Coordinates of N, CA and C and ligand atoms in Angstrom, one line a residue:
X1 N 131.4 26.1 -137.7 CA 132.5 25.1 -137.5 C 132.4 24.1 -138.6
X2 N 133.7 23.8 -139.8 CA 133.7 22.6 -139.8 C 133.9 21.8 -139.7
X3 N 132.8 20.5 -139.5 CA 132.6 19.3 -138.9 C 134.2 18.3 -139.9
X4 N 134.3 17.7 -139.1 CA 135.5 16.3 -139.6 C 134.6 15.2 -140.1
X5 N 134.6 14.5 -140.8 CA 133.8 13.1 -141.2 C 134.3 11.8 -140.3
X6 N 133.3 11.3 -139.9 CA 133.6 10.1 -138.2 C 132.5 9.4 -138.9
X7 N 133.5 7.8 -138.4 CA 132.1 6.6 -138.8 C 132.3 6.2 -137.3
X8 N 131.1 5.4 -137.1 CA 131.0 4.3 -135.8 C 130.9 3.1 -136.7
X9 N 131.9 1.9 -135.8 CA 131.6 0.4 -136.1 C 131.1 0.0 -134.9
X10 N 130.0 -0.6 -134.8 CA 129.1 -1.8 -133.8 C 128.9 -2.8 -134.2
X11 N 129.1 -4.1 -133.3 CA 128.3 -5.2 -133.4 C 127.1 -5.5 -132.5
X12 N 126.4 -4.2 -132.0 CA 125.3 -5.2 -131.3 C 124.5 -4.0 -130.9
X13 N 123.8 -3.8 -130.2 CA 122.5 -2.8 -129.8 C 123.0 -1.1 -130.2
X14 N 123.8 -0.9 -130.5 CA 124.4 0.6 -130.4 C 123.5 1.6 -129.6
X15 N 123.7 1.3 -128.6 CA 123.3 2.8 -127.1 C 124.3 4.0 -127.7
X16 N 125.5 3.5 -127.6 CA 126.8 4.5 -127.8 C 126.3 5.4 -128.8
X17 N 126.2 4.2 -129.7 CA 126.2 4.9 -131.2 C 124.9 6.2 -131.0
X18 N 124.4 6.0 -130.8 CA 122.5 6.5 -130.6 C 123.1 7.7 -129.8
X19 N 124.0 7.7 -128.9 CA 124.3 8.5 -128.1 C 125.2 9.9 -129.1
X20 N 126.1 9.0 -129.8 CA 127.1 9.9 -130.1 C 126.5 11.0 -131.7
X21 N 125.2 9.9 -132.3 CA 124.0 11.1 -132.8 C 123.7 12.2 -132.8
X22 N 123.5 11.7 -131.5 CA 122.2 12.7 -130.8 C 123.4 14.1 -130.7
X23 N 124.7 13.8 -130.0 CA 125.4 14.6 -129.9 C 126.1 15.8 -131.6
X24 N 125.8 14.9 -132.4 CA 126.7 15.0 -133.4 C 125.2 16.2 -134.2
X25 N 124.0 16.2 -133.8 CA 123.3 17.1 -133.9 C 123.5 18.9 -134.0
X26 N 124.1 18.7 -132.8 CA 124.6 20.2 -132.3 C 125.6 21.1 -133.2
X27 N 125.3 21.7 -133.6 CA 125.9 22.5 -135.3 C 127.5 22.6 -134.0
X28 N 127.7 22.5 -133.1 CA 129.2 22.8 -132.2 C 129.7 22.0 -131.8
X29 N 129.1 20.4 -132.3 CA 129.6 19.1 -132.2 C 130.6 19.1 -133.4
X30 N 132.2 18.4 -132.8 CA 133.1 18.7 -134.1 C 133.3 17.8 -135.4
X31 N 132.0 16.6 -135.1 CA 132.0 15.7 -136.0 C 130.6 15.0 -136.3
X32 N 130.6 15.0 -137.5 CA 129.6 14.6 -138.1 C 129.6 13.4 -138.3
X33 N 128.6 12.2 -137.8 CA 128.6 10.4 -138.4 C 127.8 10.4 -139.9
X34 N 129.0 10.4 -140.4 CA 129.0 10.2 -142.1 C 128.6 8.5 -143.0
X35 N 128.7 7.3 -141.3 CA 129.2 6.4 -141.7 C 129.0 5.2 -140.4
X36 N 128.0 4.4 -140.5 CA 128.1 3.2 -139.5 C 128.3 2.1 -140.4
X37 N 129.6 1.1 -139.9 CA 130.0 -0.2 -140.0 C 129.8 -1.0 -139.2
X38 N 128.6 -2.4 -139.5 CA 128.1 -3.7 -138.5 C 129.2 -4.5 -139.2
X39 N 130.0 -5.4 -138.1 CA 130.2 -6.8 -138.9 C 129.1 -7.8 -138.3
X40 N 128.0 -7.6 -137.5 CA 126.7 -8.4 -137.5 C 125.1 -8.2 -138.0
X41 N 124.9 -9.2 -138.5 CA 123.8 -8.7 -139.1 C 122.0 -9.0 -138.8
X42 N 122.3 -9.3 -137.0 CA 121.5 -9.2 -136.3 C 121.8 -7.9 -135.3
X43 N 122.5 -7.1 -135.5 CA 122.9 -6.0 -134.7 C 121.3 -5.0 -134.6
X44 N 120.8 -4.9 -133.5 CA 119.8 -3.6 -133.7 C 120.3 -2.2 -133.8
X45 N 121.5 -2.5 -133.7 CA 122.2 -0.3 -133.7 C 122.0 -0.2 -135.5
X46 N 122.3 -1.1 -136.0 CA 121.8 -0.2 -137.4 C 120.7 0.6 -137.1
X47 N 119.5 0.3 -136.9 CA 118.1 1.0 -137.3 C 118.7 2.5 -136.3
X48 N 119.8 2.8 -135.3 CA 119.7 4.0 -135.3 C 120.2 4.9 -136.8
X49 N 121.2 3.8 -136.8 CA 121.7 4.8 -138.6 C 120.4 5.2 -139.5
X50 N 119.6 4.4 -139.5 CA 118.6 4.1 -140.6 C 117.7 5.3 -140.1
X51 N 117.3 5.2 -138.9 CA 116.2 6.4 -138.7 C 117.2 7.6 -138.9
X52 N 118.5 8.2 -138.9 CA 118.7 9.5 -138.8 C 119.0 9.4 -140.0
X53 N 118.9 8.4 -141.2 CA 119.3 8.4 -142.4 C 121.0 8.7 -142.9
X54 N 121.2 7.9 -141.7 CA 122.7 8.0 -142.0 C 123.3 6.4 -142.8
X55 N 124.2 6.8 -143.8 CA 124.4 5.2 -144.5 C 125.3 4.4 -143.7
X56 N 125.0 3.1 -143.6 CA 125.4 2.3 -142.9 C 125.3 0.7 -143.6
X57 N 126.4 0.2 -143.6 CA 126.9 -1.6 -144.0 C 127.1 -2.5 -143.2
X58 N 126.4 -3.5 -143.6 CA 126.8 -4.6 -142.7 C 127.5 -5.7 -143.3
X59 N 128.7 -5.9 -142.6 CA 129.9 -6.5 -143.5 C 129.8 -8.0 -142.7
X60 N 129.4 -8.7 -143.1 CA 129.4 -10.6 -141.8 C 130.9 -10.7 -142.8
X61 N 130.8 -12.1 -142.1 CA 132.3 -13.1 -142.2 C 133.5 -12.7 -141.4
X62 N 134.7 -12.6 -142.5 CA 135.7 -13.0 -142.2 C 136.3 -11.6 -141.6
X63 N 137.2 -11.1 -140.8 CA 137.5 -9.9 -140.3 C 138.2 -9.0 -142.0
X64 N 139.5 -10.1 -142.2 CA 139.8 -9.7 -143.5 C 138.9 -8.9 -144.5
X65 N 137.9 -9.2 -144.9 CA 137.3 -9.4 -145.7 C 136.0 -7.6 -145.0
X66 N 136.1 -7.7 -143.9 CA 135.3 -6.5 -143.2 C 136.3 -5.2 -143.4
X67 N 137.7 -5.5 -143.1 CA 138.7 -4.4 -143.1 C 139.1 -3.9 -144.5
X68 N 139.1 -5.4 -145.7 CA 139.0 -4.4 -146.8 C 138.4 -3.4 -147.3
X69 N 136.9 -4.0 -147.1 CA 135.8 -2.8 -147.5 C 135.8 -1.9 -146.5
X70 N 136.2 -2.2 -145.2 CA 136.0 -0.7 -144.6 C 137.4 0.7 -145.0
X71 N 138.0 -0.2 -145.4 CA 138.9 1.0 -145.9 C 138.5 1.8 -146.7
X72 N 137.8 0.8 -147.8 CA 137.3 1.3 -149.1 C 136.5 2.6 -148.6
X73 N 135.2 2.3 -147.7 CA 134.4 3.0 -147.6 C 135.0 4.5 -146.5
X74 N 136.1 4.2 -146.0 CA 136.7 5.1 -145.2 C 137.2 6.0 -146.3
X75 N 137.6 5.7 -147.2 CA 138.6 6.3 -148.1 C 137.9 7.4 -148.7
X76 N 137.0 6.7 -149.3 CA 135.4 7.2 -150.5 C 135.1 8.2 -149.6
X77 N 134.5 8.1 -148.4 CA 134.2 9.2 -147.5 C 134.7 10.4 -146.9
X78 N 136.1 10.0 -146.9 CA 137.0 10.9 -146.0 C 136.6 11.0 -144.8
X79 N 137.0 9.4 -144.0 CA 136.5 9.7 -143.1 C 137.9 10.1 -141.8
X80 N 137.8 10.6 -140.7 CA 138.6 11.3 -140.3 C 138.7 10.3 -138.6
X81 N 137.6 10.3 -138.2 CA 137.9 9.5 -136.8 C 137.1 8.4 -137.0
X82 N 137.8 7.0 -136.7 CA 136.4 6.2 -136.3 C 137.0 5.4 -134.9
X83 N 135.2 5.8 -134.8 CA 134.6 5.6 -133.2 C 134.4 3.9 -133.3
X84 N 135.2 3.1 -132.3 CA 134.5 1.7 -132.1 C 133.7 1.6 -130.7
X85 N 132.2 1.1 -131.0 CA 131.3 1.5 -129.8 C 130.8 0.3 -129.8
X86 N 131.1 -0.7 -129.0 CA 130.6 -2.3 -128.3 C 131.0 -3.0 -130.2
X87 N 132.4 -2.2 -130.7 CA 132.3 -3.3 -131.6 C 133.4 -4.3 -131.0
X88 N 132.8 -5.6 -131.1 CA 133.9 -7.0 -130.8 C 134.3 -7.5 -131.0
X89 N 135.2 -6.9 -132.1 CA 136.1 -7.8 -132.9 C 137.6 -6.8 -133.0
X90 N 138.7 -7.6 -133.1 CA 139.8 -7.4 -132.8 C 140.3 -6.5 -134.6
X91 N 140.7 -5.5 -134.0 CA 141.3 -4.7 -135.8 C 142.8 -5.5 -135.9
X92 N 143.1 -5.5 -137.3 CA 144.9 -6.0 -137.3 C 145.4 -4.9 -137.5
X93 N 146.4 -5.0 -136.9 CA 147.8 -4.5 -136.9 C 148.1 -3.4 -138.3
X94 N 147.7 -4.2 -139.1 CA 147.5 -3.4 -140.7 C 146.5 -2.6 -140.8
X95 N 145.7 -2.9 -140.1 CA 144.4 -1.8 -140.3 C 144.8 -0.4 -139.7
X96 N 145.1 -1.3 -138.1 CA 145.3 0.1 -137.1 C 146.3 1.1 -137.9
X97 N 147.6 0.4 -138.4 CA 148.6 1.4 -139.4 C 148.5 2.4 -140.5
X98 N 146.6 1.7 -141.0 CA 146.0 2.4 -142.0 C 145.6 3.5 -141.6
X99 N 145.1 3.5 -140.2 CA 144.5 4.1 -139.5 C 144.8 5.0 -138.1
X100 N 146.0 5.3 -138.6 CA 147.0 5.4 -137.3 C 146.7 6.4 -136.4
X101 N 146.1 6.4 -135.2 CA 146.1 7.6 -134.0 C 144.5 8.0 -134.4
X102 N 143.3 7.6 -134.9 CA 142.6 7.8 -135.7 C 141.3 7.2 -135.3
X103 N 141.4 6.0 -134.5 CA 141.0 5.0 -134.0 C 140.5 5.2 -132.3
X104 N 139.1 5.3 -131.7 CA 139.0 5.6 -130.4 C 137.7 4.5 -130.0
X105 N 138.0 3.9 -128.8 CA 137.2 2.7 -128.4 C 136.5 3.4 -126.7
X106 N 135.0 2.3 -126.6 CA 134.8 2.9 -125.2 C 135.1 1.3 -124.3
X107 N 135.4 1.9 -123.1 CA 135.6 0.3 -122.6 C 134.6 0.3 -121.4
X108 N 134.2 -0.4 -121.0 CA 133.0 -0.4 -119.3 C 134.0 -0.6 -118.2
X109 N 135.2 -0.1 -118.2 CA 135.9 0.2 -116.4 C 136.7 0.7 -116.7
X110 N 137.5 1.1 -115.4 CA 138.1 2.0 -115.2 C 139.7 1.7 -115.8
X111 N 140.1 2.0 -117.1 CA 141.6 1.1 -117.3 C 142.5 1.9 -116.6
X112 N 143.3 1.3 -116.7 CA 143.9 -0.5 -117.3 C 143.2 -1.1 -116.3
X113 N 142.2 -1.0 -115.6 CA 141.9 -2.3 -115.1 C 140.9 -3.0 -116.0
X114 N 140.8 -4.3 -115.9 CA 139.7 -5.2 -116.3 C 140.0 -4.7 -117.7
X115 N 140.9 -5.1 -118.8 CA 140.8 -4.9 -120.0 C 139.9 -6.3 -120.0
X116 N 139.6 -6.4 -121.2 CA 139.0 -8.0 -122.3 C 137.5 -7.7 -122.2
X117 N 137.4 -8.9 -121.9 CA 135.7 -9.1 -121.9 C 134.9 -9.6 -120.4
X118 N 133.9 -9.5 -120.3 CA 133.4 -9.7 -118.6 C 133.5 -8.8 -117.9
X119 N 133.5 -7.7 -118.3 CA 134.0 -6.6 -117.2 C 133.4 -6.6 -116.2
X120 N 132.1 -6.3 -116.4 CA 131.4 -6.0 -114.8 C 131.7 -7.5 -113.9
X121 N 131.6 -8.4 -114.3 CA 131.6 -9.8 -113.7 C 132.8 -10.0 -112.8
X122 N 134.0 -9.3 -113.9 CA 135.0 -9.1 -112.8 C 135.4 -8.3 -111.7
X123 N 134.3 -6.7 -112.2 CA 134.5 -6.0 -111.1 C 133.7 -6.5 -109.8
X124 N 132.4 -7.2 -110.3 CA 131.5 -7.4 -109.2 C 132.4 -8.6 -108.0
X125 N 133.5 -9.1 -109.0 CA 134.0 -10.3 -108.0 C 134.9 -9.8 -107.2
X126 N 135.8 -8.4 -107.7 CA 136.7 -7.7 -106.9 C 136.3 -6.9 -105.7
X127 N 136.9 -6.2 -105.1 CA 136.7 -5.6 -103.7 C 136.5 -4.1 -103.7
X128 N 136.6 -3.7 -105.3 CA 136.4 -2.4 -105.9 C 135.4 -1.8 -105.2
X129 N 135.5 0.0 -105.0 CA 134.6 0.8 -104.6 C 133.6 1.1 -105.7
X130 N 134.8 1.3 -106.9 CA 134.0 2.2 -108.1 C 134.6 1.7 -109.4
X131 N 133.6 2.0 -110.2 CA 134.4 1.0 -111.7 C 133.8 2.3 -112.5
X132 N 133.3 2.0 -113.9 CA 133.1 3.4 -114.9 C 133.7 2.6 -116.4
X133 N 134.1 3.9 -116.9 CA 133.7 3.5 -118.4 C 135.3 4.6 -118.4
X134 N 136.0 3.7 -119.9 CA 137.0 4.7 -120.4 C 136.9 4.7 -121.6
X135 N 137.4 6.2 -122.7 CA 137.4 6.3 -123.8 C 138.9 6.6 -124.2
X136 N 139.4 5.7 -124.8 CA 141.0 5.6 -125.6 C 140.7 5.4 -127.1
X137 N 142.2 6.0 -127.2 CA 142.7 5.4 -128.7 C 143.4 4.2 -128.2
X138 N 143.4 3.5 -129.9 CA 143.4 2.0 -130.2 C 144.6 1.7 -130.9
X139 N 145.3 0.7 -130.2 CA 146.7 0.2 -130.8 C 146.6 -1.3 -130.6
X140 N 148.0 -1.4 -130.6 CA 148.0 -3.1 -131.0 C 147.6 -4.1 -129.9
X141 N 147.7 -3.2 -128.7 CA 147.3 -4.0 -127.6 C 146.1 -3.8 -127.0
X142 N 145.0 -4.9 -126.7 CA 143.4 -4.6 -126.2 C 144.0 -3.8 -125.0
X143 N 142.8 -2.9 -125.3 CA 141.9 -2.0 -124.3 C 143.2 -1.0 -123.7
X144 N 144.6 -0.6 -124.7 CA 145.9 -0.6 -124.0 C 146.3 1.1 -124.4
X145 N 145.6 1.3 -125.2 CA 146.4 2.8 -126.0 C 145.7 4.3 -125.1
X146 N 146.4 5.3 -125.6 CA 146.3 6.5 -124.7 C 144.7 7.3 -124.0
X147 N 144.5 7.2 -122.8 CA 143.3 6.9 -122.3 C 142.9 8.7 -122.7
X148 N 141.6 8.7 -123.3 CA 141.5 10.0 -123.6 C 140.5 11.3 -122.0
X149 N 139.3 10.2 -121.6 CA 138.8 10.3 -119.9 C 137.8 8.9 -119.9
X150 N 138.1 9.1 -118.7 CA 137.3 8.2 -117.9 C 136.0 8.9 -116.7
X151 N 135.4 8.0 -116.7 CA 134.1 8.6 -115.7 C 133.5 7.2 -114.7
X152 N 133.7 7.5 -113.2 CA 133.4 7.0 -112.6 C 132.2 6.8 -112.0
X153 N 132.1 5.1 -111.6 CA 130.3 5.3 -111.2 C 130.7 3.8 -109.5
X154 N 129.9 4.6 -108.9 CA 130.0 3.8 -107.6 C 129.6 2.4 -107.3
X155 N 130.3 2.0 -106.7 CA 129.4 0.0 -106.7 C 128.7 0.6 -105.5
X156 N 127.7 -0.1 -105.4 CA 126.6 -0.5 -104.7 C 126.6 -1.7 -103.9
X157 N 125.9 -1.9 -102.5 CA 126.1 -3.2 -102.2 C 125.2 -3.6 -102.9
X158 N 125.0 -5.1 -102.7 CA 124.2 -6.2 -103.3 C 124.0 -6.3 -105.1
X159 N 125.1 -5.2 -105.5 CA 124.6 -4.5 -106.4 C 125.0 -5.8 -108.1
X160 N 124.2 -6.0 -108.8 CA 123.9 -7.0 -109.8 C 124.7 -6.2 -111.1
X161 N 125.1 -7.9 -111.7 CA 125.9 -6.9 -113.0 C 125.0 -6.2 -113.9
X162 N 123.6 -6.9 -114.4 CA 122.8 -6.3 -114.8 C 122.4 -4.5 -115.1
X163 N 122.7 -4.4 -113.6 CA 122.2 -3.1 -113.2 C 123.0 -2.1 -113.3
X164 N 124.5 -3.2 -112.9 CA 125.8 -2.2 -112.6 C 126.3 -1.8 -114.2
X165 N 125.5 -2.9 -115.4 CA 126.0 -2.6 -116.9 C 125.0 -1.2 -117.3
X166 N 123.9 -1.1 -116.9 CA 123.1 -0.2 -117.3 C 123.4 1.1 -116.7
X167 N 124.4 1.0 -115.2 CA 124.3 2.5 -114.8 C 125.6 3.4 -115.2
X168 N 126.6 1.9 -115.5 CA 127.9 2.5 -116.6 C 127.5 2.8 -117.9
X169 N 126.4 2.2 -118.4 CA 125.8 2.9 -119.6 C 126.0 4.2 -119.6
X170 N 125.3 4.6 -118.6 CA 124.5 5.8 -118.6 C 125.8 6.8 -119.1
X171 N 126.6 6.4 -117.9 CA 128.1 7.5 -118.0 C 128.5 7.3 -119.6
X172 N 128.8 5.9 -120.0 CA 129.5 5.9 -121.0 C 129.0 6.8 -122.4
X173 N 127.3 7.0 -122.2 CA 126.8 7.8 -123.5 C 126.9 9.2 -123.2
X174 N 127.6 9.7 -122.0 CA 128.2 10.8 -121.4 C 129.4 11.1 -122.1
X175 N 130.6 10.4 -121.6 CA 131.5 9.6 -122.0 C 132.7 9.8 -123.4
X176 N 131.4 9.5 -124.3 CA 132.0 9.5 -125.4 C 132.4 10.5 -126.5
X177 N 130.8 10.9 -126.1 CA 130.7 12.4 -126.7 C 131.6 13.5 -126.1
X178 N 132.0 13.5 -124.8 CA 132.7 14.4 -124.1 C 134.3 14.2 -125.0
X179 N 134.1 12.8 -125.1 CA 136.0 12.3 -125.3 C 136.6 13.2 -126.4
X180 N 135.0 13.2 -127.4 CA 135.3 13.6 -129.2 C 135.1 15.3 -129.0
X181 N 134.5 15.8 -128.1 CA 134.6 17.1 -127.9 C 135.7 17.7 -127.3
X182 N 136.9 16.3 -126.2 CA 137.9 16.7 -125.9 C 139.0 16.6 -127.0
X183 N 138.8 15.6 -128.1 CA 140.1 15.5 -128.7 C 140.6 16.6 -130.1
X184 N 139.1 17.5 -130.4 CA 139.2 18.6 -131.3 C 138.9 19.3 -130.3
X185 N 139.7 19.7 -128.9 CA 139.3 20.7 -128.1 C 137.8 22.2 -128.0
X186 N 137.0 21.3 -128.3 CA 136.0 21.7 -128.0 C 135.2 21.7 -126.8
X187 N 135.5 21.0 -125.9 CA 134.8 20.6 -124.5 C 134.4 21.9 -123.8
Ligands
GAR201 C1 129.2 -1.0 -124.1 O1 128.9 -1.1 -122.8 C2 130.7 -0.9 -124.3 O2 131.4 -0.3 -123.2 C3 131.1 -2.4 -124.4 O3 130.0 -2.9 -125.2 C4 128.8 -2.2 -124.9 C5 128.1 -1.9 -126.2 O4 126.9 -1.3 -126.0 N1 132.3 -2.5 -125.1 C6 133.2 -3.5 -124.8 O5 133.0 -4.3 -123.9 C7 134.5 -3.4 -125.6 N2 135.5 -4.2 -125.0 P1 126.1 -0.6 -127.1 O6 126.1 -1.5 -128.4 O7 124.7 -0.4 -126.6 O8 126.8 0.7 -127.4

């Protein structure tokens, strides 16, 4: 099979990222991570790039200033899909156009519910049975563009956001990799 060239952008622990690795191992995985973008430069997900020896930048400041060079570096590479995994920062409108249909995000519930930030905090305050994790493409509106799947994980009574962020983890590094195996129909 030839693999497509895929970067991940993170800003913070990359599980995802680590996850979607591990996946991208398998000679029948349809994409290769050619390419990790931090705009933080206390993020621990780099050192996954670093141990698999994958090249990876960490761009701080201004967003402007992260989207120029990531073009740059998108371009140079040829890169084909990029994966946003716990990155937290808003793309513009000009990027997304650079990048059009191209762009896939994981979110921790079940959309459209609880788009933004706080997710579990909000599920935990709702009357919800079951919350989960969704993998979409990315448009102009948060958390809004075409949902590619979702995977459900049950609330618990008494059950803590803590616990409830670590057991949607689990699905989401399920999740993701399934999404990218669904969108080059390989699943
Ligand atoms: C993930 O749980 C992801 O769903 C969430 O950030 C976490 C990043 O974890 N993303 C969002 O909330 C985006 N709105 P990771 O760095 O360990 O992959």
């Amino acid at each position: 099979m030839v693999k497509k060239n895929a970067c991940v952008f993170i800003s913070g622990t990359g599980s995802n990222l680590k996850s979607i690795i591990h996946s991208s191992r398998d000679p029948n995985f349809p994409v290769r991570i050619n390419l990790v973008l931090c705009n933080n430069k206390k993020a621990l997900g780099v050192n996954h790039a670093k141990k698999f020896g994958i090249p990876f930048r960490i761009i701080n400041g201004r967003m402007n200033k992260f989207e120029q060079l990531a073009l740059k570096e998108l371009a140079e590479r040829k890169i084909k899909l990029v994966c946003l995994a716990g990155f937290m920062r808003i793309l513009s409108r000009n990027f997304l156009r650079r990048f059009n249909g191209k762009i896939i995000n994981i979110h921790p519930s079940l959309l459209p519910k609880y788009k933004g930030l706080n997710t579990h905090k909000r599920v935990l305050k709702s009357k919800d049975r079951f919350t989960g994790c969704t993998v979409h493409y990315v448009n102009e509106k948060l958390d809004n563009g075409r949902i590619i799947l979702k995977k459900r994980v049950e609330i618990k009574s008494q059950e803590i956001e803590t616990i409830l962020k670590k057991r949607v983890q689990i699905e989401e590094h399920k999740a993701y990799s399934m999404a990218i195996r669904k969108i080059y129909n390989t699943s």
